[in-house]
Amino acid sequence: MTTRRNFLKFTALAGSLFAFSKSKAASLVEESSIAASLPDGKVAKPIVISTWKHGLAANDGAWKILSANGAALDAVEKGVMVTEDDLTNLSVGLGGLPDRDGNVTLDASIMDEKGRCGGVAFLERIKHPISVARMVMEKTPHVLIVGSGAQKFALENGFNLEPKKLTAEAEKAYKDWLKKSDYKPMMNIENHDTIGMVAMDMSGNLSGSCTTSGLAYKINGRVGDSPIIGAGMYVDNEVGAACATGVGETVLRICGSYLVVELMRQGFSPKEACKKAIERLVAKNPNYKEVQVGFLAINKKGEHGAFALQKGFNYALADSTGNTLYDSEYYCK
Ligand code: SD4
């Protein structure tokens, strides 16, 4: 599928050969073609790629910015805010499934082309953890702020304290779970909906973001890979950018997103790099057959790739040809 996409360089051809999603991104093709004639120093090949089906809507948000010659950093923040806003999403934002004590606790990280980065973890009652992460990056000398400190920081910087309340859907799921309280972070797709996003703008700059409510029914205080720079997401503007979704503990063990970027630095394509990182994860995690992990990456040339442990991982890719959902290749056949 990914190879087939590479042929679709021209908007006109793509329009007739390819079944676009009916997303707004497709309708922005024209805008981006105009921007293709920008003066020197501009690369008219913006691209955004993000995890799971909800990535389509998130990409729409990001593409509005990229196609108007906006910065990748703004695109990856605004893009995943769409997912954070969606209260029906059970693994991102305040609609997420709670920990085993009934608390929704949120993790997020962001990184830009200058290597600046910020994150929040174990954050409660704030709608847009990704924007708090960006504020950590831009307004503090720190990279990661957690828990009540992160909430205090958010409130001091104009974020609202949202009610402590599960959505009806999350509450029902939680009550069902409480009947057995059986905790196994398995590959159940409902427990794996984190949004990770990486993008390149028309200036050729890369940025990434990642935001999640983490694993459902986790121990209170548990933090996953998503807010940890280099694990859930990483950007090196000279090389590429990568992000991860799935059981964070397995990704943390191999510094997954950093590994993907380093493999691209060694010359591997984005897909090969994601595949090699999954192979490393398999080697370091004896429980690999029981969990799901997916990596996404783009390189400085604007090429993309993905690879997952198990069947079922999909990702959305938006560029000047449209916004499309792809199934990732995977390791466990
Ligand atoms: C975590 N990586 O907290 C996140 C969960 C996830 O798709 O990606 N779900 O471990």
GROMACS .gro file of C-alpha atoms and ligand atoms in nm:
model
  343
    1MET     CA    1   0.000   0.000   0.000
    2THR     CA    2   0.272   0.241   0.095
    3THR     CA    3   0.463   0.170  -0.223
    4ARG     CA    4   0.155   0.230  -0.430
    5ARG     CA    5   0.119   0.568  -0.269
    6ASN     CA    6   0.459   0.671  -0.386
    7PHE     CA    7   0.335   0.677  -0.742
    8LEU     CA    8   0.066   0.923  -0.656
    9LYS     CA    9   0.278   1.232  -0.676
   10PHE     CA   10   0.048   1.431  -0.900
   11THR     CA   11  -0.279   1.563  -0.785
   12ALA     CA   12  -0.452   1.530  -1.120
   13LEU     CA   13  -0.355   1.167  -1.163
   14ALA     CA   14  -0.434   1.086  -0.807
   15GLY     CA   15  -0.781   1.232  -0.842
   16SER     CA   16  -0.873   0.972  -1.100
   17LEU     CA   17  -0.672   0.673  -0.980
   18PHE     CA   18  -0.724   0.673  -0.610
   19ALA     CA   19  -1.020   0.653  -0.382
   20PHE     CA   20  -0.973   0.943  -0.148
   21SER     CA   21  -1.139   0.960   0.184
   22LYS     CA   22  -1.403   1.228   0.178
   23SER     CA   23  -1.204   1.430   0.423
   24LYS     CA   24  -1.150   1.800   0.412
   25ALA     CA   25  -0.781   1.744   0.352
   26ALA     CA   26  -0.852   1.630  -0.002
   27SER     CA   27  -1.027   1.955  -0.075
   28LEU     CA   28  -0.719   2.145   0.029
   29VAL     CA   29  -0.513   1.995  -0.251
   30GLU     CA   30  -0.547   2.303  -0.466
   31GLU     CA   31  -0.429   2.529  -0.192
   32SER     CA   32  -0.118   2.321  -0.143
   33SER     CA   33  -0.043   2.308  -0.517
   34ILE     CA   34  -0.042   2.687  -0.519
   35ALA     CA   35   0.204   2.685  -0.235
   36ALA     CA   36   0.423   2.453  -0.443
   37SER     CA   37   0.564   2.755  -0.624
   38LEU     CA   38   0.700   2.917  -0.311
   39PRO     CA   39   1.046   3.076  -0.343
   40ASP     CA   40   1.376   2.906  -0.264
   41GLY     CA   41   1.416   2.732   0.064
   42LYS     CA   42   1.059   2.611   0.068
   43VAL     CA   43   0.980   2.246   0.019
   44ALA     CA   44   0.634   2.203  -0.123
   45LYS     CA   45   0.583   1.860   0.018
   46PRO     CA   46   0.408   1.884   0.348
   47ILE     CA   47   0.297   1.558   0.499
   48VAL     CA   48   0.129   1.451   0.821
   49ILE     CA   49   0.088   1.099   0.948
   50SER     CA   50  -0.091   0.985   1.262
   51THR     CA   51  -0.200   0.674   1.444
   52TRP     CA   52  -0.529   0.488   1.408
   53LYS     CA   53  -0.850   0.582   1.235
   54HIS     CA   54  -0.903   0.891   1.445
   55GLY     CA   55  -0.588   1.014   1.272
   56LEU     CA   56  -0.804   1.107   0.972
   57ALA     CA   57  -0.986   1.383   1.162
   58ALA     CA   58  -0.665   1.485   1.337
   59ASN     CA   59  -0.486   1.507   1.002
   60ASP     CA   60  -0.761   1.732   0.872
   61GLY     CA   61  -0.687   1.970   1.157
   62ALA     CA   62  -0.314   1.952   1.091
   63TRP     CA   63  -0.349   1.983   0.715
   64LYS     CA   64  -0.536   2.311   0.741
   65ILE     CA   65  -0.218   2.452   0.889
   66LEU     CA   66   0.034   2.272   0.670
   67SER     CA   67  -0.145   2.354   0.346
   68ALA     CA   68  -0.150   2.721   0.439
   69ASN     CA   69   0.228   2.717   0.481
   70GLY     CA   70   0.196   2.696   0.859
   71ALA     CA   71   0.454   2.545   1.092
   72ALA     CA   72   0.470   2.170   1.158
   73LEU     CA   73   0.472   2.248   1.530
   74ASP     CA   74   0.135   2.423   1.508
   75ALA     CA   75   0.001   2.146   1.286
   76VAL     CA   76   0.089   1.864   1.526
   77GLU     CA   77  -0.056   2.052   1.822
   78LYS     CA   78  -0.382   2.155   1.653
   79GLY     CA   79  -0.414   1.817   1.484
   80VAL     CA   80  -0.417   1.608   1.800
   81MET     CA   81  -0.635   1.864   1.977
   82VAL     CA   82  -0.913   1.742   1.749
   83THR     CA   83  -0.878   1.397   1.906
   84GLU     CA   84  -0.849   1.538   2.258
   85ASP     CA   85  -1.175   1.722   2.196
   86ASP     CA   86  -1.357   1.405   2.100
   87LEU     CA   87  -1.518   1.276   2.417
   88THR     CA   88  -1.620   0.953   2.246
   89ASN     CA   89  -1.255   0.856   2.216
   90LEU     CA   90  -1.178   0.609   2.494
   91SER     CA   91  -0.800   0.650   2.496
   92VAL     CA   92  -0.733   1.019   2.437
   93GLY     CA   93  -0.842   1.321   2.638
   94LEU     CA   94  -1.103   1.349   2.907
   95GLY     CA   95  -1.330   1.089   2.746
   96GLY     CA   96  -1.060   0.829   2.808
   97LEU     CA   97  -1.099   0.516   3.017
   98PRO     CA   98  -0.990   0.569   3.377
   99ASP     CA   99  -0.725   0.405   3.588
  100ARG     CA  100  -0.832   0.130   3.827
  101ASP     CA  101  -0.938   0.389   4.086
  102GLY     CA  102  -1.166   0.569   3.842
  103ASN     CA  103  -0.939   0.865   3.756
  104VAL     CA  104  -0.872   0.979   3.400
  105THR     CA  105  -0.504   1.072   3.391
  106LEU     CA  106  -0.347   1.214   3.078
  107ASP     CA  107   0.001   1.201   2.922
  108ALA     CA  108   0.127   1.410   2.629
  109SER     CA  109   0.444   1.528   2.458
  110ILE     CA  110   0.547   1.759   2.177
  111MET     CA  111   0.876   1.827   1.998
  112ASP     CA  112   0.979   2.069   1.725
  113GLU     CA  113   1.246   2.110   1.461
  114LYS     CA  114   1.480   2.291   1.696
  115GLY     CA  115   1.491   1.993   1.931
  116ARG     CA  116   1.278   2.180   2.182
  117CYS     CA  117   1.042   1.948   2.364
  118GLY     CA  118   0.787   1.937   2.644
  119GLY     CA  119   0.564   1.690   2.817
  120VAL     CA  120   0.304   1.641   3.086
  121ALA     CA  121   0.215   1.320   3.262
  122PHE     CA  122  -0.041   1.201   3.513
  123LEU     CA  123  -0.237   1.518   3.445
  124GLU     CA  124  -0.602   1.533   3.551
  125ARG     CA  125  -0.902   1.745   3.451
  126ILE     CA  126  -0.738   1.943   3.173
  127LYS     CA  127  -0.887   1.921   2.825
  128HIS     CA  128  -0.577   1.974   2.614
  129PRO     CA  129  -0.268   1.814   2.764
  130ILE     CA  130  -0.085   1.864   2.434
  131SER     CA  131  -0.113   2.241   2.472
  132VAL     CA  132   0.011   2.221   2.830
  133ALA     CA  133   0.305   2.015   2.699
  134ARG     CA  134   0.376   2.287   2.445
  135MET     CA  135   0.363   2.547   2.719
  136VAL     CA  136   0.609   2.343   2.927
  137MET     CA  137   0.836   2.348   2.622
  138GLU     CA  138   0.797   2.717   2.548
  139LYS     CA  139   0.759   2.877   2.888
  140THR     CA  140   0.971   2.674   3.125
  141PRO     CA  141   1.330   2.552   3.139
  142HIS     CA  142   1.192   2.199   3.190
  143VAL     CA  143   1.088   1.913   2.968
  144LEU     CA  144   0.841   1.717   3.181
  145ILE     CA  145   0.596   1.824   3.451
  146VAL     CA  146   0.365   1.572   3.615
  147GLY     CA  147   0.061   1.524   3.834
  148SER     CA  148  -0.068   1.802   4.057
  149GLY     CA  149   0.229   2.018   3.955
  150ALA     CA  150   0.130   1.989   3.591
  151GLN     CA  151  -0.229   2.073   3.674
  152LYS     CA  152  -0.122   2.376   3.879
  153PHE     CA  153   0.101   2.489   3.594
  154ALA     CA  154  -0.188   2.452   3.349
  155LEU     CA  155  -0.428   2.650   3.567
  156GLU     CA  156  -0.173   2.926   3.620
  157ASN     CA  157  -0.141   2.949   3.244
  158GLY     CA  158  -0.505   2.992   3.159
  159PHE     CA  159  -0.633   2.637   3.120
  160ASN     CA  160  -0.968   2.554   3.279
  161LEU     CA  161  -1.023   2.290   3.543
  162GLU     CA  162  -1.279   2.052   3.393
  163PRO     CA  163  -1.525   1.855   3.607
  164LYS     CA  164  -1.398   1.528   3.750
  165LYS     CA  165  -1.644   1.306   3.573
  166LEU     CA  166  -1.628   1.004   3.347
  167THR     CA  167  -1.829   1.009   3.025
  168ALA     CA  168  -2.127   0.774   3.028
  169GLU     CA  169  -1.944   0.531   2.800
  170ALA     CA  170  -1.625   0.530   3.007
  171GLU     CA  171  -1.822   0.490   3.327
  172LYS     CA  172  -2.009   0.191   3.191
  173ALA     CA  173  -1.687   0.026   3.072
  174TYR     CA  174  -1.522   0.095   3.406
  175LYS     CA  175  -1.812  -0.054   3.601
  176ASP     CA  176  -1.800  -0.363   3.382
  177TRP     CA  177  -1.428  -0.391   3.440
  178LEU     CA  178  -1.469  -0.356   3.815
  179LYS     CA  179  -1.676  -0.675   3.824
  180LYS     CA  180  -1.360  -0.877   3.768
  181SER     CA  181  -1.087  -0.616   3.803
  182ASP     CA  182  -0.872  -0.835   3.584
  183TYR     CA  183  -0.571  -0.632   3.477
  184LYS     CA  184  -0.379  -0.734   3.174
  185PRO     CA  185  -0.261  -0.469   2.931
  186MET     CA  186  -0.332  -0.684   2.630
  187MET     CA  187  -0.367  -0.595   2.268
  188ASN     CA  188  -0.736  -0.518   2.299
  189ILE     CA  189  -0.779  -0.245   2.044
  190GLU     CA  190  -1.002  -0.039   2.269
  191ASN     CA  191  -0.716   0.006   2.508
  192HIS     CA  192  -0.488   0.128   2.229
  193ASP     CA  193  -0.605   0.446   2.074
  194THR     CA  194  -0.334   0.696   2.160
  195ILE     CA  195  -0.279   0.954   1.895
  196GLY     CA  196   0.077   1.005   1.783
  197MET     CA  197   0.140   1.245   1.495
  198VAL     CA  198   0.447   1.351   1.299
  199ALA     CA  199   0.452   1.615   1.028
  200MET     CA  200   0.672   1.803   0.786
  201ASP     CA  201   0.581   2.155   0.676
  202MET     CA  202   0.656   2.345   0.356
  203SER     CA  203   0.983   2.466   0.499
  204GLY     CA  204   1.089   2.105   0.544
  205ASN     CA  205   1.070   2.130   0.922
  206LEU     CA  206   0.960   1.833   1.128
  207SER     CA  207   0.758   1.818   1.450
  208GLY     CA  208   0.577   1.552   1.650
  209SER     CA  209   0.309   1.514   1.914
  210CYS     CA  210   0.157   1.237   2.119
  211THR     CA  211  -0.138   1.243   2.360
  212THR     CA  212  -0.325   0.973   2.550
  213SER     CA  213  -0.519   0.873   2.857
  214GLY     CA  214  -0.282   0.578   2.870
  215LEU     CA  215  -0.368   0.219   2.937
  216ALA     CA  216  -0.716   0.162   3.072
  217TYR     CA  217  -0.731   0.050   3.436
  218LYS     CA  218  -0.362   0.114   3.495
  219ILE     CA  219  -0.230   0.157   3.849
  220ASN     CA  220  -0.293   0.512   3.970
  221GLY     CA  221   0.017   0.715   3.887
  222ARG     CA  222   0.133   0.491   3.604
  223VAL     CA  223   0.294   0.681   3.318
  224GLY     CA  224   0.343   0.529   2.976
  225ASP     CA  225   0.568   0.603   2.682
  226SER     CA  226   0.363   0.885   2.530
  227PRO     CA  227   0.494   1.179   2.738
  228ILE     CA  228   0.852   1.051   2.741
  229ILE     CA  229   1.063   1.215   2.475
  230GLY     CA  230   1.231   0.943   2.271
  231ALA     CA  231   0.985   0.674   2.373
  232GLY     CA  232   0.638   0.780   2.256
  233MET     CA  233   0.768   1.035   2.008
  234TYR     CA  234   1.093   1.184   1.883
  235VAL     CA  235   1.206   1.439   1.626
  236ASP     CA  236   1.547   1.510   1.480
  237ASN     CA  237   1.509   1.773   1.212
  238GLU     CA  238   1.817   1.650   1.027
  239VAL     CA  239   1.684   1.296   1.000
  240GLY     CA  240   1.316   1.234   1.065
  241ALA     CA  241   1.043   1.194   1.322
  242ALA     CA  242   0.868   0.896   1.478
  243CYS     CA  243   0.590   0.814   1.721
  244ALA     CA  244   0.450   0.507   1.889
  245THR     CA  245   0.125   0.359   2.007
  246GLY     CA  246   0.053   0.047   2.206
  247VAL     CA  247   0.165  -0.094   2.539
  248GLY     CA  248   0.399   0.180   2.655
  249GLU     CA  249   0.612  -0.033   2.884
  250THR     CA  250   0.743  -0.230   2.588
  251VAL     CA  251   0.822   0.091   2.399
  252LEU     CA  252   0.993   0.249   2.701
  253ARG     CA  253   1.226  -0.050   2.727
  254ILE     CA  254   1.374   0.021   2.387
  255CYS     CA  255   1.342   0.404   2.369
  256GLY     CA  256   1.126   0.320   2.069
  257SER     CA  257   1.078   0.645   1.880
  258TYR     CA  258   1.438   0.752   1.933
  259LEU     CA  259   1.547   0.414   1.803
  260VAL     CA  260   1.336   0.456   1.489
  261VAL     CA  261   1.492   0.797   1.422
  262GLU     CA  262   1.844   0.664   1.483
  263LEU     CA  263   1.779   0.378   1.242
  264MET     CA  264   1.671   0.630   0.980
  265ARG     CA  265   1.995   0.818   1.051
  266GLN     CA  266   2.179   0.498   0.965
  267GLY     CA  267   2.008   0.500   0.627
  268PHE     CA  268   1.705   0.281   0.678
  269SER     CA  269   1.380   0.391   0.518
  270PRO     CA  270   1.100   0.493   0.758
  271LYS     CA  271   0.929   0.158   0.716
  272GLU     CA  272   1.248  -0.043   0.757
  273ALA     CA  273   1.335   0.161   1.065
  274CYS     CA  274   0.990   0.095   1.218
  275LYS     CA  275   1.027  -0.274   1.137
  276LYS     CA  276   1.372  -0.297   1.293
  277ALA     CA  277   1.246  -0.122   1.604
  278ILE     CA  278   0.964  -0.376   1.631
  279GLU     CA  279   1.221  -0.655   1.595
  280ARG     CA  280   1.423  -0.499   1.878
  281LEU     CA  281   1.107  -0.476   2.086
  282VAL     CA  282   1.039  -0.844   2.022
  283ALA     CA  283   1.391  -0.930   2.135
  284LYS     CA  284   1.359  -0.730   2.457
  285ASN     CA  285   1.000  -0.812   2.554
  286PRO     CA  286   0.923  -1.181   2.613
  287ASN     CA  287   0.552  -1.096   2.631
  288TYR     CA  288   0.551  -0.951   2.280
  289LYS     CA  289   0.285  -1.191   2.151
  290GLU     CA  290   0.034  -1.058   2.400
  291VAL     CA  291   0.064  -0.688   2.328
  292GLN     CA  292   0.024  -0.448   2.042
  293VAL     CA  293   0.268  -0.175   1.941
  294GLY     CA  294   0.282   0.032   1.625
  295PHE     CA  295   0.546   0.277   1.507
  296LEU     CA  296   0.507   0.554   1.250
  297ALA     CA  297   0.785   0.755   1.093
  298ILE     CA  298   0.865   1.015   0.830
  299ASN     CA  299   1.208   1.114   0.708
  300LYS     CA  300   1.353   1.439   0.587
  301LYS     CA  301   1.264   1.352   0.228
  302GLY     CA  302   0.899   1.333   0.324
  303GLU     CA  303   0.888   0.954   0.291
  304HIS     CA  304   0.679   0.770   0.545
  305GLY     CA  305   0.650   0.423   0.694
  306ALA     CA  306   0.485   0.217   0.962
  307PHE     CA  307   0.521  -0.122   1.122
  308ALA     CA  308   0.336  -0.297   1.404
  309LEU     CA  309   0.368  -0.603   1.620
  310GLN     CA  310   0.022  -0.739   1.549
  311LYS     CA  311  -0.238  -0.719   1.280
  312GLY     CA  312  -0.488  -0.438   1.323
  313PHE     CA  313  -0.275  -0.125   1.344
  314ASN     CA  314  -0.375   0.143   1.098
  315TYR     CA  315  -0.267   0.498   1.039
  316ALA     CA  316  -0.379   0.806   0.850
  317LEU     CA  317  -0.164   0.994   0.604
  318ALA     CA  318  -0.244   1.334   0.460
  319ASP     CA  319  -0.048   1.509   0.189
  320SER     CA  320  -0.135   1.700  -0.125
  321THR     CA  321  -0.305   1.392  -0.268
  322GLY     CA  322  -0.556   1.347   0.011
  323ASN     CA  323  -0.605   1.197   0.354
  324THR     CA  324  -0.611   0.820   0.360
  325LEU     CA  325  -0.621   0.539   0.612
  326TYR     CA  326  -0.371   0.255   0.563
  327ASP     CA  327  -0.327  -0.082   0.726
  328SER     CA  328   0.021  -0.128   0.866
  329GLU     CA  329   0.230  -0.434   0.800
  330TYR     CA  330   0.303  -0.635   1.111
  331TYR     CA  331   0.541  -0.883   1.270
  332CYS     CA  332   0.330  -1.163   1.424
  333LYS     CA  333   0.191  -1.357   1.129
  334SD4     C1  334   0.051   0.405   2.692
  334SD4     N1  335   0.121   0.406   2.463
  334SD4     O1  336   0.011   0.476   2.783
  334SD4     C2  337   0.013   0.440   2.551
  334SD4     C3  338  -0.116   0.373   2.519
  334SD4     C4  339  -0.144   0.366   2.375
  334SD4     O2  340  -0.273   0.325   2.202
  334SD4     O3  341  -0.067   0.390   2.289
  334SD4     N2  342  -0.257   0.331   2.334
  334SD4     O4  343   0.118   0.304   2.711
   0.00000   0.00000   0.00000
